[in-house]
Structures are given as structure tokens and as C-alpha cells.
PDB file of C-alpha atoms in Angstrom:
ATOM      1  CA  MET A   1      -0.055   0.090  -0.122  1.00  0.00           C
ATOM      2  CA  LYS A   2       1.180   3.513  -0.828  1.00  0.00           C
ATOM      3  CA  ASP A   3       2.109   5.684   1.830  1.00  0.00           C
ATOM      4  CA  VAL A   4       0.311   8.827   1.129  1.00  0.00           C
ATOM      5  CA  VAL A   5       2.214  11.081   3.280  1.00  0.00           C
ATOM      6  CA  GLN A   6       5.757  10.111   2.056  1.00  0.00           C
ATOM      7  CA  GLY A   7       7.190  11.803  -0.903  1.00  0.00           C
ATOM      8  CA  ASN A   8      10.535  11.580  -2.476  1.00  0.00           C
ATOM      9  CA  LEU A   9      12.031  14.396  -0.605  1.00  0.00           C
ATOM     10  CA  VAL A  10       9.664  15.137   2.206  1.00  0.00           C
ATOM     11  CA  HIS A  11       7.338  13.766   4.280  1.00  0.00           C
ATOM     12  CA  LEU A  12       4.118  15.173   6.227  1.00  0.00           C
ATOM     13  CA  THR A  13       3.741  14.906   9.822  1.00  0.00           C
ATOM     14  CA  GLU A  14       1.812  16.158  12.880  1.00  0.00           C
ATOM     15  CA  MET A  15       2.766  19.274  14.678  1.00  0.00           C
ATOM     16  CA  ARG A  16       5.468  18.284  17.331  1.00  0.00           C
ATOM     17  CA  ASP A  17       7.076  20.199  20.399  1.00  0.00           C
ATOM     18  CA  GLY A  18       8.819  23.118  19.202  1.00  0.00           C
ATOM     19  CA  ASP A  19       7.330  23.063  15.714  1.00  0.00           C
ATOM     20  CA  ALA A  20       4.695  26.148  16.759  1.00  0.00           C
ATOM     21  CA  GLU A  21       7.520  28.074  18.178  1.00  0.00           C
ATOM     22  CA  TRP A  22       9.484  27.505  14.822  1.00  0.00           C
ATOM     23  CA  LEU A  23       6.538  28.802  12.734  1.00  0.00           C
ATOM     24  CA  GLN A  24       6.392  31.800  15.123  1.00  0.00           C
ATOM     25  CA  ASP A  25      10.051  32.527  14.627  1.00  0.00           C
ATOM     26  CA  THR A  26       9.950  31.861  10.808  1.00  0.00           C
ATOM     27  CA  GLN A  27       6.903  33.816   9.943  1.00  0.00           C
ATOM     28  CA  TRP A  28       9.199  36.794   9.359  1.00  0.00           C
ATOM     29  CA  GLU A  29      11.305  35.176   6.845  1.00  0.00           C
ATOM     30  CA  ASP A  30      12.012  37.453   3.708  1.00  0.00           C
ATOM     31  CA  GLY A  31       9.135  37.162   1.035  1.00  0.00           C
ATOM     32  CA  LEU A  32       6.797  34.967   3.248  1.00  0.00           C
ATOM     33  CA  LEU A  33       3.986  37.056   4.663  1.00  0.00           C
ATOM     34  CA  ARG A  34       3.179  39.020   1.564  1.00  0.00           C
ATOM     35  CA  ASN A  35       2.539  35.876  -0.135  1.00  0.00           C
ATOM     36  CA  LEU A  36       0.619  34.206   2.362  1.00  0.00           C
ATOM     37  CA  SER A  37      -2.106  36.789   2.946  1.00  0.00           C
ATOM     38  CA  ALA A  38      -4.388  38.414   0.636  1.00  0.00           C
ATOM     39  CA  ASP A  39      -4.924  41.245   3.464  1.00  0.00           C
ATOM     40  CA  ALA A  40      -3.140  42.861   6.259  1.00  0.00           C
ATOM     41  CA  PHE A  41      -1.195  40.200   8.014  1.00  0.00           C
ATOM     42  CA  HIS A  42      -1.488  39.938  11.741  1.00  0.00           C
ATOM     43  CA  PRO A  43       1.507  38.143  13.479  1.00  0.00           C
ATOM     44  CA  TRP A  44       0.677  35.030  15.029  1.00  0.00           C
ATOM     45  CA  THR A  45       2.048  33.354  18.453  1.00  0.00           C
ATOM     46  CA  ALA A  46       3.267  30.118  18.947  1.00  0.00           C
ATOM     47  CA  ALA A  47      -0.025  29.107  20.741  1.00  0.00           C
ATOM     48  CA  GLU A  48      -2.054  30.461  17.703  1.00  0.00           C
ATOM     49  CA  TYR A  49      -0.053  28.280  15.348  1.00  0.00           C
ATOM     50  CA  SER A  50      -0.667  25.249  17.822  1.00  0.00           C
ATOM     51  CA  GLU A  51      -4.414  26.056  17.660  1.00  0.00           C
ATOM     52  CA  LEU A  52      -4.346  25.558  13.772  1.00  0.00           C
ATOM     53  CA  ALA A  53      -3.202  21.950  14.093  1.00  0.00           C
ATOM     54  CA  ALA A  54      -4.997  21.165  17.546  1.00  0.00           C
ATOM     55  CA  GLU A  55      -8.296  19.619  16.314  1.00  0.00           C
ATOM     56  CA  PRO A  56      -7.422  16.110  15.002  1.00  0.00           C
ATOM     57  CA  ASP A  57     -11.160  15.166  14.451  1.00  0.00           C
ATOM     58  CA  ASN A  58     -11.890  18.339  12.372  1.00  0.00           C
ATOM     59  CA  ASN A  59     -12.630  17.190   8.914  1.00  0.00           C
ATOM     60  CA  GLU A  60     -12.764  20.572   7.425  1.00  0.00           C
ATOM     61  CA  ARG A  61      -8.998  20.854   7.918  1.00  0.00           C
ATOM     62  CA  PHE A  62      -6.076  18.623   7.302  1.00  0.00           C
ATOM     63  CA  PHE A  63      -2.882  20.449   8.622  1.00  0.00           C
ATOM     64  CA  PHE A  64       0.522  19.067   8.319  1.00  0.00           C
ATOM     65  CA  MET A  65       4.116  19.818   8.901  1.00  0.00           C
ATOM     66  CA  ILE A  66       6.597  19.371   5.905  1.00  0.00           C
ATOM     67  CA  ARG A  67       9.808  17.591   6.968  1.00  0.00           C
ATOM     68  CA  ALA A  68      13.088  16.560   4.875  1.00  0.00           C
ATOM     69  CA  ASN A  69      13.275  12.966   4.208  1.00  0.00           C
ATOM     70  CA  ALA A  70      17.236  13.359   4.599  1.00  0.00           C
ATOM     71  CA  ASP A  71      17.283  14.461   8.198  1.00  0.00           C
ATOM     72  CA  ASP A  72      13.493  14.806   9.416  1.00  0.00           C
ATOM     73  CA  GLY A  73      14.103  18.631   9.466  1.00  0.00           C
ATOM     74  CA  LEU A  74      11.380  21.205   9.453  1.00  0.00           C
ATOM     75  CA  LEU A  75      10.854  22.752   6.285  1.00  0.00           C
ATOM     76  CA  GLY A  76       7.255  24.267   6.537  1.00  0.00           C
ATOM     77  CA  TRP A  77       3.487  23.410   6.673  1.00  0.00           C
ATOM     78  CA  VAL A  78       0.593  22.503   4.181  1.00  0.00           C
ATOM     79  CA  VAL A  79      -3.066  22.437   4.726  1.00  0.00           C
ATOM     80  CA  LEU A  80      -6.228  21.309   3.181  1.00  0.00           C
ATOM     81  CA  ASP A  81      -8.757  23.601   4.368  1.00  0.00           C
ATOM     82  CA  ASP A  82     -12.446  24.082   3.766  1.00  0.00           C
ATOM     83  CA  VAL A  83     -12.689  20.335   2.913  1.00  0.00           C
ATOM     84  CA  TYR A  84     -16.167  19.602   1.452  1.00  0.00           C
ATOM     85  CA  PHE A  85     -16.883  15.837   1.440  1.00  0.00           C
ATOM     86  CA  LYS A  86     -20.229  15.965  -0.431  1.00  0.00           C
ATOM     87  CA  ASN A  87     -18.680  18.057  -3.284  1.00  0.00           C
ATOM     88  CA  ARG A  88     -15.157  16.452  -2.770  1.00  0.00           C
ATOM     89  CA  ARG A  89     -13.046  19.635  -2.861  1.00  0.00           C
ATOM     90  CA  ALA A  90     -10.656  21.544  -0.509  1.00  0.00           C
ATOM     91  CA  THR A  91      -8.380  24.609  -0.614  1.00  0.00           C
ATOM     92  CA  LEU A  92      -4.779  24.239  -0.246  1.00  0.00           C
ATOM     93  CA  GLY A  93      -2.346  26.336   1.542  1.00  0.00           C
ATOM     94  CA  ILE A  94       1.463  25.855   1.859  1.00  0.00           C
ATOM     95  CA  ALA A  95       4.554  27.665   3.171  1.00  0.00           C
ATOM     96  CA  LEU A  96       8.263  27.076   3.056  1.00  0.00           C
ATOM     97  CA  PRO A  97       9.390  30.033   5.337  1.00  0.00           C
ATOM     98  CA  VAL A  98      13.222  29.665   5.295  1.00  0.00           C
ATOM     99  CA  VAL A  99      14.442  31.110   1.973  1.00  0.00           C
ATOM    100  CA  SER A 100      17.244  28.564   1.845  1.00  0.00           C
ATOM    101  CA  ASP A 101      14.873  25.832   1.688  1.00  0.00           C
ATOM    102  CA  ARG A 102      13.134  27.095  -1.364  1.00  0.00           C
ATOM    103  CA  GLY A 103      14.043  26.370  -4.986  1.00  0.00           C
ATOM    104  CA  GLN A 104      15.380  22.742  -4.109  1.00  0.00           C
ATOM    105  CA  GLY A 105      12.302  20.806  -5.055  1.00  0.00           C
ATOM    106  CA  PHE A 106      10.830  20.520  -1.447  1.00  0.00           C
ATOM    107  CA  GLY A 107       7.808  22.603  -2.295  1.00  0.00           C
ATOM    108  CA  GLU A 108       6.926  20.604  -5.535  1.00  0.00           C
ATOM    109  CA  ASP A 109       7.452  17.402  -3.688  1.00  0.00           C
ATOM    110  CA  ALA A 110       5.255  18.590  -0.774  1.00  0.00           C
ATOM    111  CA  LEU A 111       2.365  19.415  -3.157  1.00  0.00           C
ATOM    112  CA  ASN A 112       2.585  16.197  -4.815  1.00  0.00           C
ATOM    113  CA  THR A 113       2.427  14.415  -1.443  1.00  0.00           C
ATOM    114  CA  ILE A 114      -0.434  16.394  -0.078  1.00  0.00           C
ATOM    115  CA  LEU A 115      -2.409  15.962  -3.456  1.00  0.00           C
ATOM    116  CA  SER A 116      -1.676  12.076  -2.984  1.00  0.00           C
ATOM    117  CA  PHE A 117      -3.204  12.338   0.360  1.00  0.00           C
ATOM    118  CA  ALA A 118      -6.186  14.416  -0.966  1.00  0.00           C
ATOM    119  CA  PHE A 119      -7.012  12.192  -3.720  1.00  0.00           C
ATOM    120  CA  ASN A 120      -5.890   8.770  -2.454  1.00  0.00           C
ATOM    121  CA  GLU A 121      -7.057   8.907   0.850  1.00  0.00           C
ATOM    122  CA  LEU A 122      -9.740  11.380   1.221  1.00  0.00           C
ATOM    123  CA  GLY A 123     -11.191  10.466  -2.175  1.00  0.00           C
ATOM    124  CA  LEU A 124     -11.257  14.220  -3.157  1.00  0.00           C
ATOM    125  CA  HIS A 125     -12.021  15.156  -6.581  1.00  0.00           C
ATOM    126  CA  LYS A 126     -10.610  18.847  -6.655  1.00  0.00           C
ATOM    127  CA  VAL A 127      -8.221  20.973  -4.904  1.00  0.00           C
ATOM    128  CA  THR A 128      -7.969  24.554  -5.404  1.00  0.00           C
ATOM    129  CA  LEU A 129      -5.860  27.543  -4.412  1.00  0.00           C
ATOM    130  CA  GLU A 130      -4.987  31.208  -4.926  1.00  0.00           C
ATOM    131  CA  VAL A 131      -1.779  32.825  -5.591  1.00  0.00           C
ATOM    132  CA  ASN A 132      -0.471  36.627  -6.026  1.00  0.00           C
ATOM    133  CA  ALA A 133       0.616  37.120  -9.602  1.00  0.00           C
ATOM    134  CA  ASN A 134       4.008  38.270  -8.524  1.00  0.00           C
ATOM    135  CA  ASN A 135       4.643  34.921  -6.793  1.00  0.00           C
ATOM    136  CA  LEU A 136       6.468  33.326  -9.850  1.00  0.00           C
ATOM    137  CA  ALA A 137       8.143  30.679  -7.817  1.00  0.00           C
ATOM    138  CA  ALA A 138       4.940  29.246  -6.403  1.00  0.00           C
ATOM    139  CA  ILE A 139       3.364  29.634  -9.926  1.00  0.00           C
ATOM    140  CA  HIS A 140       6.096  27.496 -11.309  1.00  0.00           C
ATOM    141  CA  ALA A 141       5.571  24.938  -8.434  1.00  0.00           C
ATOM    142  CA  TYR A 142       1.891  24.757  -8.906  1.00  0.00           C
ATOM    143  CA  GLU A 143       1.986  24.455 -12.602  1.00  0.00           C
ATOM    144  CA  ALA A 144       4.830  21.746 -12.535  1.00  0.00           C
ATOM    145  CA  VAL A 145       2.494  19.451 -10.507  1.00  0.00           C
ATOM    146  CA  GLY A 146      -0.494  19.941 -12.763  1.00  0.00           C
ATOM    147  CA  PHE A 147      -2.522  22.814 -11.371  1.00  0.00           C
ATOM    148  CA  VAL A 148      -4.415  24.757 -14.043  1.00  0.00           C
ATOM    149  CA  ARG A 149      -5.263  28.557 -13.889  1.00  0.00           C
ATOM    150  CA  GLU A 150      -8.860  28.807 -13.785  1.00  0.00           C
ATOM    151  CA  GLY A 151      -9.535  32.479 -13.220  1.00  0.00           C
ATOM    152  CA  VAL A 152      -8.091  35.966 -12.498  1.00  0.00           C
ATOM    153  CA  ASN A 153      -9.204  38.320  -9.849  1.00  0.00           C
ATOM    154  CA  ARG A 154      -8.057  41.336 -11.572  1.00  0.00           C
ATOM    155  CA  GLU A 155      -6.505  43.828  -9.193  1.00  0.00           C
ATOM    156  CA  GLY A 156      -7.423  41.726  -6.351  1.00  0.00           C
ATOM    157  CA  VAL A 157      -4.327  42.570  -4.372  1.00  0.00           C
ATOM    158  CA  PHE A 158      -2.927  45.895  -3.348  1.00  0.00           C
ATOM    159  CA  GLN A 159       0.921  45.791  -2.591  1.00  0.00           C
ATOM    160  CA  ASP A 160       3.666  48.387  -2.778  1.00  0.00           C
ATOM    161  CA  GLY A 161       1.267  51.084  -4.049  1.00  0.00           C
ATOM    162  CA  ARG A 162       0.066  49.073  -6.913  1.00  0.00           C
ATOM    163  CA  TRP A 163      -2.618  46.610  -7.824  1.00  0.00           C
ATOM    164  CA  LEU A 164      -1.749  42.897  -8.477  1.00  0.00           C
ATOM    165  CA  ASP A 165      -4.056  40.266  -9.983  1.00  0.00           C
ATOM    166  CA  LEU A 166      -4.705  37.009  -7.892  1.00  0.00           C
ATOM    167  CA  TYR A 167      -4.961  33.796  -9.618  1.00  0.00           C
ATOM    168  CA  SER A 168      -7.347  31.031  -8.984  1.00  0.00           C
ATOM    169  CA  TYR A 169      -5.775  27.603  -9.740  1.00  0.00           C
ATOM    170  CA  GLY A 170      -7.321  23.913  -9.602  1.00  0.00           C
ATOM    171  CA  ILE A 171      -6.377  20.445 -10.186  1.00  0.00           C
ATOM    172  CA  LEU A 172      -8.806  17.457 -10.626  1.00  0.00           C
ATOM    173  CA  ASP A 173      -7.768  13.943  -9.281  1.00  0.00           C
ATOM    174  CA  ARG A 174      -7.601  12.600 -12.758  1.00  0.00           C
ATOM    175  CA  GLU A 175      -5.146  15.429 -14.052  1.00  0.00           C
ATOM    176  CA  TRP A 176      -3.042  14.788 -11.075  1.00  0.00           C
ATOM    177  CA  GLN A 177      -3.088  10.882 -11.658  1.00  0.00           C
ATOM    178  CA  SER A 178      -2.364  11.393 -15.299  1.00  0.00           C
ATOM    179  CA  ALA A 179       0.777  13.801 -14.448  1.00  0.00           C
ATOM    180  CA  GLN A 180       2.036  10.897 -12.005  1.00  0.00           C
ATOM    181  CA  VAL A 181       1.908   8.323 -14.904  1.00  0.00           C
ATOM    182  CA  LEU A 182       4.325  10.613 -17.036  1.00  0.00           C
ATOM    183  CA  LYS A 183       6.920  11.060 -14.415  1.00  0.00           C
TER     184      LYS A 183
END
């Protein structure tokens, strides 16, 4: 049986002791906050991060920490939120806070791993996300795993005194499965 939380470079785990403090500290990493929030960001405390993962029986949110296979080191987090089982869909959020961890394939592998969980374990049909138009690295990773741009919220984000588009992306289970066969 396939381990749906084990990727090639990363694996997904529960929040462990010290993880919430790590999230609190790394929320200030360069380029993170502005790409995570579509509105004004309010800093989170370790306790608030802990609450995010505190409801293991909540079937509307599945929150995981992303860890490197090589050393079990913490890389970030990924969440399936607003899970609707009747319509078999969810919204995805992901962050690799530390700049030096980006651009090494961890994000793409984490995306494939959470999509494996979403489609193979939860039986979802579709996963969606939104991304700022200027977040080119994230857009590249999303498209690399098979996400398709489905819409544009024109000038949906105000940043640095100018308006940016907000892109809506989605991926269907069959699209992701087909992409896996090609790899």
C-alpha cells in the first residue's frame, strides 16, 4: 500500500514539540508574509499556530508539517482547508518559510504528497488555491504538479502602492493521476 504522506524528498507529519515556536519565529522570513495573506497580516503566536493543528477530529482542515526525508528537519507546513466531502473538494495552502529551503524541489514534492493524500486517502475530486500574480516561484511549482489557472481576480491584491492580480488555480484528481504516470 502506498504511503500517502511520504514523498521523494519530504514527508508530512503532525505538529511536534517546538514546531509552533519555529513557525512563530520563521513567519518573518523574507518574502513569506506578503505571499501568504491577501490582506493585512497579523503576526501569530506559537499558541495560535498550535491551535491551527489542535483539532485532529476536524474533517474540514487537514494540517501537516513538512519535513525533509534526509534528516527529518522542519521545512514548513501544508494544509487542506475548507474540505467539503459532499462536493469532494478542498482549498490548499502551503509555506516553506526559510529562504534557503526554497528552490530545491521540496515545495513541489510537498505539493505532490498532499495531493496524494487528498486524492488517494480522502477521495477528493478537486483541490484549489489562490496565488498572487507576482509569486512566480509558487506559480511555477503549482503548474509543475499539474494545477491549471482557472481564473483571475483582476487587481485583487494591493501591494507596494500598486494593484496585482490574484490567480485561482485548480487540479482535478484525474489530472494529477495522469501527471504522475508521466513522471
